[in-house]
Short mmCIF file of C-alpha atoms in Angstrom, two decimals:
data_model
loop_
_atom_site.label_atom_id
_atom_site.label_comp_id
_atom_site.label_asym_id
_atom_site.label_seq_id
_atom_site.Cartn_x
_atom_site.Cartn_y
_atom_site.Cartn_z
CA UNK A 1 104.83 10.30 8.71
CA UNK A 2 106.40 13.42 9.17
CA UNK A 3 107.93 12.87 12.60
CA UNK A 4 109.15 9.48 11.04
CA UNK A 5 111.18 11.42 8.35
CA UNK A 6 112.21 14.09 11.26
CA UNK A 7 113.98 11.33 13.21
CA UNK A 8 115.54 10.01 10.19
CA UNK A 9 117.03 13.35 9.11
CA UNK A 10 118.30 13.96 12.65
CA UNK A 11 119.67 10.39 13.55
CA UNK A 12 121.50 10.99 9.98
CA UNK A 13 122.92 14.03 10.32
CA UNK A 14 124.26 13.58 13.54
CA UNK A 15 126.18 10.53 12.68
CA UNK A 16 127.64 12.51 9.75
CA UNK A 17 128.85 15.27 11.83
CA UNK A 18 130.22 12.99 14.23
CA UNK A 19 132.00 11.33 11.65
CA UNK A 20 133.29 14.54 10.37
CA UNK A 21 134.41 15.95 13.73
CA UNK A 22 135.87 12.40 15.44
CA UNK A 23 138.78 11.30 13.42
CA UNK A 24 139.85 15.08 13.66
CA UNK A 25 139.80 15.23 17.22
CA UNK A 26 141.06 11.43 17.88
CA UNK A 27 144.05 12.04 15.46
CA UNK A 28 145.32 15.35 17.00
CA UNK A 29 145.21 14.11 20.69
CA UNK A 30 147.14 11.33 19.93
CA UNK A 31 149.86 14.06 18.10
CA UNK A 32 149.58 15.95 20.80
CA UNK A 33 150.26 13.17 23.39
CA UNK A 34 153.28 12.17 21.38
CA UNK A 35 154.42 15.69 21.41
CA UNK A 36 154.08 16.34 24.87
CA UNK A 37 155.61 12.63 26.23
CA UNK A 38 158.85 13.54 24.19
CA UNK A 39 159.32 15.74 27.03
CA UNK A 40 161.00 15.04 29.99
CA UNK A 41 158.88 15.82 32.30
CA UNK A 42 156.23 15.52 30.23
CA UNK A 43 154.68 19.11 29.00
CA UNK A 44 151.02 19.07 29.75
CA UNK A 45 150.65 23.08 28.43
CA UNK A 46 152.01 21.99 25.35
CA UNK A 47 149.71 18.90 24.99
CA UNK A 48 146.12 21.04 26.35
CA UNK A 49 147.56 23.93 24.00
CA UNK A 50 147.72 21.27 20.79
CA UNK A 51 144.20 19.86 22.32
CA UNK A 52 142.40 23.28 22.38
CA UNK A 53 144.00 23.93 18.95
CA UNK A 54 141.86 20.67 17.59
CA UNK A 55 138.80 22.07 19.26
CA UNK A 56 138.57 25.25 18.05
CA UNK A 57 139.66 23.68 14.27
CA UNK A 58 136.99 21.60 14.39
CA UNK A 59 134.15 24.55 15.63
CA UNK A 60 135.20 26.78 13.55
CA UNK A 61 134.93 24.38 9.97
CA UNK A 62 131.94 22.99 11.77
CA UNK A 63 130.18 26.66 12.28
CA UNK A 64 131.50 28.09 8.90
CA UNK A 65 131.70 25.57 6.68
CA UNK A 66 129.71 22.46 7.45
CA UNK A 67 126.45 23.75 8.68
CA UNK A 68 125.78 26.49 6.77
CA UNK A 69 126.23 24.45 3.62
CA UNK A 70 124.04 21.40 5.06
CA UNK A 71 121.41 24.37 6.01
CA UNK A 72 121.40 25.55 2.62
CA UNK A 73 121.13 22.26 0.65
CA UNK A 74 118.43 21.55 3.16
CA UNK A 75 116.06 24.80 3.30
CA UNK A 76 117.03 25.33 -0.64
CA UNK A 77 116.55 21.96 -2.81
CA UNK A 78 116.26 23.14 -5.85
CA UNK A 79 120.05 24.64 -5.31
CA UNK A 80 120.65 20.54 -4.71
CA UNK A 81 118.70 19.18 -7.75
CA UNK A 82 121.34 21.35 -9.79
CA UNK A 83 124.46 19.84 -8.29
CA UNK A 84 125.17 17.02 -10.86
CA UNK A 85 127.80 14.29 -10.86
CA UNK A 86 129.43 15.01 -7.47
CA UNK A 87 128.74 14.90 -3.61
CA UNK A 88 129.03 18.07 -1.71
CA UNK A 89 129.09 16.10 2.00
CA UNK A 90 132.09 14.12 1.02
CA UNK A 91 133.98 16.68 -0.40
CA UNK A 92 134.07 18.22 3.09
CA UNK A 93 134.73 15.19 4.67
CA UNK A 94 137.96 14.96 2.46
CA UNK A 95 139.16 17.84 2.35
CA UNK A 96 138.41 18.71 5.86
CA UNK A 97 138.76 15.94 8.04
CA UNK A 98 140.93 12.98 5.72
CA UNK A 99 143.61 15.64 5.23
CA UNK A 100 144.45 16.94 8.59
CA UNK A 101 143.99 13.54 9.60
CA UNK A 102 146.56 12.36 7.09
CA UNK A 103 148.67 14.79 7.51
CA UNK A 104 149.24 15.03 11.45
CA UNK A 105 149.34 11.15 11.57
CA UNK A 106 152.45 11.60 9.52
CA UNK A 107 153.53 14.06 11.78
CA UNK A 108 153.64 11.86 15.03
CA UNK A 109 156.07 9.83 14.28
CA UNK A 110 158.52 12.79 12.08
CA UNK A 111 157.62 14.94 15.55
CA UNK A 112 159.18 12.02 17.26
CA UNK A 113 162.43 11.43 15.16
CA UNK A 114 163.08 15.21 15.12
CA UNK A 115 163.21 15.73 18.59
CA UNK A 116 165.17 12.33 19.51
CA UNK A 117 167.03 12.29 16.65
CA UNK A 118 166.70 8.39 15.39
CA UNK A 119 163.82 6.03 14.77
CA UNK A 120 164.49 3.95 17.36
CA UNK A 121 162.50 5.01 19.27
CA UNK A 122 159.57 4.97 17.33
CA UNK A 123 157.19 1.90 18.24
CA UNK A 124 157.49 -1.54 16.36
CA UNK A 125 154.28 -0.85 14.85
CA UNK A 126 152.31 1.92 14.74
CA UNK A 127 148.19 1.82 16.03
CA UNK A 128 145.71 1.35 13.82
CA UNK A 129 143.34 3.00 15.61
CA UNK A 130 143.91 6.29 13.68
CA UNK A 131 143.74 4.97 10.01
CA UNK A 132 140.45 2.52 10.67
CA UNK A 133 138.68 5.26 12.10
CA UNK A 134 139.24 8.08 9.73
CA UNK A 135 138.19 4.86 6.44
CA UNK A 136 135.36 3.65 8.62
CA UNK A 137 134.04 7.51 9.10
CA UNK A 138 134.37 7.85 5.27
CA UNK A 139 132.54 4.84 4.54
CA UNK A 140 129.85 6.00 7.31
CA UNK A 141 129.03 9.37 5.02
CA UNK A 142 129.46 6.99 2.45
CA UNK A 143 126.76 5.23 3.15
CA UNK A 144 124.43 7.75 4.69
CA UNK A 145 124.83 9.85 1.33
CA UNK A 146 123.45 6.85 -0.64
CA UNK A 147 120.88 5.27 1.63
CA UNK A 148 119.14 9.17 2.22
CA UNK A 149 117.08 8.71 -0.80
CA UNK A 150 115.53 5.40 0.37
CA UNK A 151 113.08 4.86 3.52
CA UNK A 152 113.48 2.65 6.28
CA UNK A 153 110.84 0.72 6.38
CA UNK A 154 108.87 -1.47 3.86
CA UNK A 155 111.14 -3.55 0.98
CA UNK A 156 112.63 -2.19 -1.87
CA UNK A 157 113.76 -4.14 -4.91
CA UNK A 158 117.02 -4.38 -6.33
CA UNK A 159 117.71 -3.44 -10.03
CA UNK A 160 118.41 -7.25 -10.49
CA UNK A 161 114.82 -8.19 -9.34
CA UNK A 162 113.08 -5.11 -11.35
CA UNK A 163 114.78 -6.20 -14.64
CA UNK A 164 113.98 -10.16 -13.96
CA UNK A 165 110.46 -8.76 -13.45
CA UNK A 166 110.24 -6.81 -16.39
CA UNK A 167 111.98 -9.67 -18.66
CA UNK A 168 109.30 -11.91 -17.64
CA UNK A 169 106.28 -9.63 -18.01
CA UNK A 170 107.95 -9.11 -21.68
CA UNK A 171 107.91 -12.82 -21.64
CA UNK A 172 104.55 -13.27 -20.62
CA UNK A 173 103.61 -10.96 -23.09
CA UNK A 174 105.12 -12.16 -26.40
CA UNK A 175 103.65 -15.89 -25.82
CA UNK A 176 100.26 -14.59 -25.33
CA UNK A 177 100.62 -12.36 -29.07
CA UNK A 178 101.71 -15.61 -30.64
CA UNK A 179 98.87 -17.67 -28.94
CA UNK A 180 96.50 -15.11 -30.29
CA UNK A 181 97.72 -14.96 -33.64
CA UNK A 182 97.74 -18.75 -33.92
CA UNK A 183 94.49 -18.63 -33.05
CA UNK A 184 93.30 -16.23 -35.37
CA UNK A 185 95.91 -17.41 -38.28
CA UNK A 186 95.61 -21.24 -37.56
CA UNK A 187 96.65 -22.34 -41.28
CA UNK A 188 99.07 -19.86 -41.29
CA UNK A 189 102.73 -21.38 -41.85
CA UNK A 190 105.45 -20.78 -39.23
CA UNK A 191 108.63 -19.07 -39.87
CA UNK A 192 111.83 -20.95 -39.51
CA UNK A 193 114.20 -20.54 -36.38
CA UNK A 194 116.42 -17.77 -36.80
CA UNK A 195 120.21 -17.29 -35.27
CA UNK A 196 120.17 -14.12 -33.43
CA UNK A 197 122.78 -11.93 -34.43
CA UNK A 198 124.51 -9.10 -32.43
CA UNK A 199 125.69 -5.91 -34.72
CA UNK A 200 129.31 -5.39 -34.18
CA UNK A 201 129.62 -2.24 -31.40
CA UNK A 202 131.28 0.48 -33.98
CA UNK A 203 130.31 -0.95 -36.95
CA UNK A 204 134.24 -1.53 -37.58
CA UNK A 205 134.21 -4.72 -39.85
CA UNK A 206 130.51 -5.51 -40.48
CA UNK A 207 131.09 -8.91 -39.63
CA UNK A 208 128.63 -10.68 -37.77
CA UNK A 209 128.95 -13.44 -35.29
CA UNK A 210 126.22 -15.42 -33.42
CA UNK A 211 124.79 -13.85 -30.01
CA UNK A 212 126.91 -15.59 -27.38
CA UNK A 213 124.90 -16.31 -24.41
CA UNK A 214 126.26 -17.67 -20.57
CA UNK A 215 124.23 -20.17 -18.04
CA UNK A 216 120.85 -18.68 -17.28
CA UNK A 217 120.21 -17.15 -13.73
CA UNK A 218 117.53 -19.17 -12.10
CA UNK A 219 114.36 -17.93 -10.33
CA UNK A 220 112.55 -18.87 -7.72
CA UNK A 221 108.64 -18.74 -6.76
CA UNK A 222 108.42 -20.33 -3.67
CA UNK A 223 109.74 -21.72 -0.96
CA UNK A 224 113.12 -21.13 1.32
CA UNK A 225 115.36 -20.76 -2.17
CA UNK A 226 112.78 -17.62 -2.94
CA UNK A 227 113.40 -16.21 0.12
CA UNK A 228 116.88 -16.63 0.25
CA UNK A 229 117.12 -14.64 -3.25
CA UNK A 230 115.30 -11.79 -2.06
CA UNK A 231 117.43 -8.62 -2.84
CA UNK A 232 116.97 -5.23 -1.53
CA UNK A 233 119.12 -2.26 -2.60
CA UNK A 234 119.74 -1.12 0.92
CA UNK A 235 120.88 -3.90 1.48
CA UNK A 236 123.38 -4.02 -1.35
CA UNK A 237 124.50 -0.44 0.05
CA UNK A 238 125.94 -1.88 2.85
CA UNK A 239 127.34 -4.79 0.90
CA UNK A 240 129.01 -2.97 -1.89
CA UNK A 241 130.80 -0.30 0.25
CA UNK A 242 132.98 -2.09 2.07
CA UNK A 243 134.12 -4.08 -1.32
CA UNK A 244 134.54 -0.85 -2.91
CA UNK A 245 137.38 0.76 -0.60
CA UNK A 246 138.98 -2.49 0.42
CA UNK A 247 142.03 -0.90 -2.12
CA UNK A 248 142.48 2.27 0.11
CA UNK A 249 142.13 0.58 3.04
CA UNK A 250 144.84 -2.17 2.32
CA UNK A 251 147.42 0.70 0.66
CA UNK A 252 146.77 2.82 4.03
CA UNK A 253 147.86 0.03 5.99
CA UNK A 254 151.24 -0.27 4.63
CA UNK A 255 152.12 2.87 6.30
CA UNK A 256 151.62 1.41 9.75
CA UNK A 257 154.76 -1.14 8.27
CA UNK A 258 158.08 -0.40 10.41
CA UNK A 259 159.97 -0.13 7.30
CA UNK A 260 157.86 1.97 5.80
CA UNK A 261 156.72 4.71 8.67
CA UNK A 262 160.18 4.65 9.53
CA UNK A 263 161.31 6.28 6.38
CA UNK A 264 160.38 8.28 3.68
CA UNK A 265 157.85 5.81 1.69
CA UNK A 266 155.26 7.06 4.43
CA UNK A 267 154.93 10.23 2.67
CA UNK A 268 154.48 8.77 -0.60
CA UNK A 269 152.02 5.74 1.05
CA UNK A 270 149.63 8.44 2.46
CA UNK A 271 150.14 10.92 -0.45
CA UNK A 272 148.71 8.49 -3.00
CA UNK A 273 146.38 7.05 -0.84
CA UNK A 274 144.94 10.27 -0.44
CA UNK A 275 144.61 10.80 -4.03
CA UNK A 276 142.92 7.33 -4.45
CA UNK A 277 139.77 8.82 -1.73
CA UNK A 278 138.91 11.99 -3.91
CA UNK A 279 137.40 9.66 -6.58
CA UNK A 280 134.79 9.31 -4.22
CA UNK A 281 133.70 12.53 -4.28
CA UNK A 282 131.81 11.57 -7.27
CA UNK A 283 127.84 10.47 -7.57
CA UNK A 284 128.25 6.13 -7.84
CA UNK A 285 126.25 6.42 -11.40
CA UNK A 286 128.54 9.18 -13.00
CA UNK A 287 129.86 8.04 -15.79
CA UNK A 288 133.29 9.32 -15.46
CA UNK A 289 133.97 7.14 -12.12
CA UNK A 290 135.14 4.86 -13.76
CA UNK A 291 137.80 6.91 -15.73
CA UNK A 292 139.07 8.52 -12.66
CA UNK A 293 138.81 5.86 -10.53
CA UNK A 294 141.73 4.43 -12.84
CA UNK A 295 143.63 7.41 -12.83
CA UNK A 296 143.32 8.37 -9.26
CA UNK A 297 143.72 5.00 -7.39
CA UNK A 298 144.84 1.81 -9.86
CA UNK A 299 147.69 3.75 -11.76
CA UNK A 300 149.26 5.43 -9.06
CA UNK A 301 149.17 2.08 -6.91
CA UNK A 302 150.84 -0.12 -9.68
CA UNK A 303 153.98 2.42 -9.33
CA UNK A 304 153.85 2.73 -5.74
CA UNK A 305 153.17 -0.86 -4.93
CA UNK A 306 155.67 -2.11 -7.54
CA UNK A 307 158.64 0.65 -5.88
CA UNK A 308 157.48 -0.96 -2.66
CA UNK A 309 158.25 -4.33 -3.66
CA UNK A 310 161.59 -3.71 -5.48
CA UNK A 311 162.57 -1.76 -2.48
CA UNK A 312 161.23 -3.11 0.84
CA UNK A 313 160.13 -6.12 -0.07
CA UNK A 314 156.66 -7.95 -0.68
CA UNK A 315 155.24 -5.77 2.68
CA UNK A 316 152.18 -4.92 0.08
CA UNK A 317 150.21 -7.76 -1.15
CA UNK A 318 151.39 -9.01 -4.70
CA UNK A 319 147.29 -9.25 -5.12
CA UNK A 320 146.88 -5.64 -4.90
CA UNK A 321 149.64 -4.89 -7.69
CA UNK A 322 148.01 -7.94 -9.96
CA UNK A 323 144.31 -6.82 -9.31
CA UNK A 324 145.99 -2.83 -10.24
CA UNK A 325 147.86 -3.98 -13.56
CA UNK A 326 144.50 -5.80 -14.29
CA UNK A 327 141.90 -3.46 -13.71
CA UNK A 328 144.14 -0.81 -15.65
CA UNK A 329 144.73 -3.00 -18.93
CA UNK A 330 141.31 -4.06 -18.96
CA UNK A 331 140.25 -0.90 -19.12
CA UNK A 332 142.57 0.43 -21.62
CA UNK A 333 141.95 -2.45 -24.03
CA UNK A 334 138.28 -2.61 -23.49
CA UNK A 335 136.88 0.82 -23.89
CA UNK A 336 140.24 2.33 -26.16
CA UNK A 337 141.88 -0.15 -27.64
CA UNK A 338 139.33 -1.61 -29.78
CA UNK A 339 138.31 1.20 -31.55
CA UNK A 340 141.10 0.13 -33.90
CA UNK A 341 140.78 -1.74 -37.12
CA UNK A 342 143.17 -4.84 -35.71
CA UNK A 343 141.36 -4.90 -32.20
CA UNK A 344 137.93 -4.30 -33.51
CA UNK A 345 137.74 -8.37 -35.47
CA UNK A 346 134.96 -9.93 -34.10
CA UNK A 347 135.34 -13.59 -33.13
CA UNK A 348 132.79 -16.16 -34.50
CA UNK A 349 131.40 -19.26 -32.64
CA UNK A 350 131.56 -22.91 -34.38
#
């Protein structure tokens, strides 16, 4: 058992580091090849000299930064039982790797129109090898930060499939009391069918309205349909990450536009979509995600998507503004907005 949880700690914390030291390293050899092929011949001291440069960045934030804190949390859990509501891991990531990364793919192509004077010479489009590998090595820590607390092996239920479990043990439970009190009161009249009524959330009006109720979720016992609704929560790790930075990765994108690298919106494009990543620093349940996952990522992106729009053109999805807008008036109107008196009426069902 404990070799088992040896090898899992190892295989995880090497793919962390690697994803904290690739994109790093990938990002600044390509800057540095661009630097260097501006020159004519091309410079290879200048190119080894912006290499080495990346190297020793990386060792030294690796030595002084990233290991002794993953050392600490390690030998010292108790100092990691009092770190509430954020993730120390991709904080470095972040701060460390994302914004060097950010930053020095910017300055490839402003490296390039300084020294030649005009963006023609810039490529049609740029690669996206840097920008999917420094998302994908996010979502990687991502991942590994939320799947740590589960094993490997065996089945573990989803939330889903503990509270069907638990609604029909409650179910089981309440028929049996009323079989044994008929039993024991068999003369005993039976109350009428009542409406069940939900209490108005903030007690606003004190009207009441009916408990509205949507289509059932079937279950299954046996057979193929039970095993096809199986549900583990590792499972729903993997399929809720991807989902979850789809918004980042699509805004990111943009920059790799002509007309956008090729002028100033870059800046803003990367600037923003840097912004949008540090609301992932936060623990998945903490209950101000939400809030700042508004204010970090879907506010800024209605502006910058709509200024795209209005000035280059539809080169952003119109689905990414409209899913923005959405998300953000929901969320408004939903947890603010009916607090007041004329938002706070409850409707009632005929």
């Amino acid at each position: 058992m404990a070799s088992r949880k040896l090898i899992k700690l190892l295989v995880f914390e090497l793919l962390e580091f690697t994803a904290f030291c690739v994109p790093t390293l990938v990002i600044m050899e390509q800057f540095a090849v661009a630097y260097s092929t501006t020159r004519h011949p091309p410079d290879k001291t200048r190119y080894w000299l912006i290499v080495s440069c990346s190297i020793a960045y990386v060792a030294s934030v690796s030595l002084l930064i990233w290991v002794p804190v993953k050392v600490l949390l390690y030998k010292k859990r108790h100092l990691y039982q009092k770190i509430k509501g954020w993730r120390p891991v991709l904080m470095m990531c972040i701060v460390l790797t994302t914004l060097p990364s950010f930053s020095f793919s910017i300055a490839v192509t402003e490296v390039q129109k300084n020294i030649n004077g005009s963006t023609d010479v810039l490529p049609d489009m740029l690669p996206d090898l840097p920008v999917s590998l420094v998302l994908t090595c996010l979502i990687v820590v991502d991942i590994i930060e939320k799947l740590r607390i589960y094993p490997l092996r065996g089945r573990q239920k989803s939330n889903e499939d503990r509270h069907i479990h638990t609604t029909n043990l409650q179910q089981i439970r309440t028929v049996t009391c009323e079989v044994k009190q008929n039993e024991e009161n068999p003369t005993r009249p039976q109350p009428a069918n009542r409406t069940h009524l939900s209490r108005p959330l903030g007690g606003a009006t004190g009207n009441s309205s009916p408990e509205l109720e949507g289509p059932q979720d079937p279950t299954f016992e046996w057979g193929i349909l039970r095993t096809l609704s199986q549900q583990d929560v590792r499972a729903e790790i993997f399929l809720g990450s991807f989902p979850l930075w789809a918004d980042t990765i699509e805004m990111v994108r943009v920059a790799g536009h002509p007309r956008v690298y090729k002028s100033g919106w870059v800046y803003v494009v990367y600037i923003f979509s840097y912004i949008s990543l540090l609301r992932m620093i936060f623990t998945p349940r903490n209950p101000l995600l939400n809030s700042f996952a508004i204010l970090l990522q879907d506010l800024p992106f209605i502006f910058v998507r709509l200024s795209l729009i209005i000035g280059l053109g539809t080169i952003t999805p119109v689905l990414g503004l409209f899913k923005n807008v959405l998300v953000t008036l929901s969320y408004v109107y939903f947890n603010f907005l009916t607090r007041f008196r004329m938002f706070s009426t409850f409707e009632r069902s005929f």
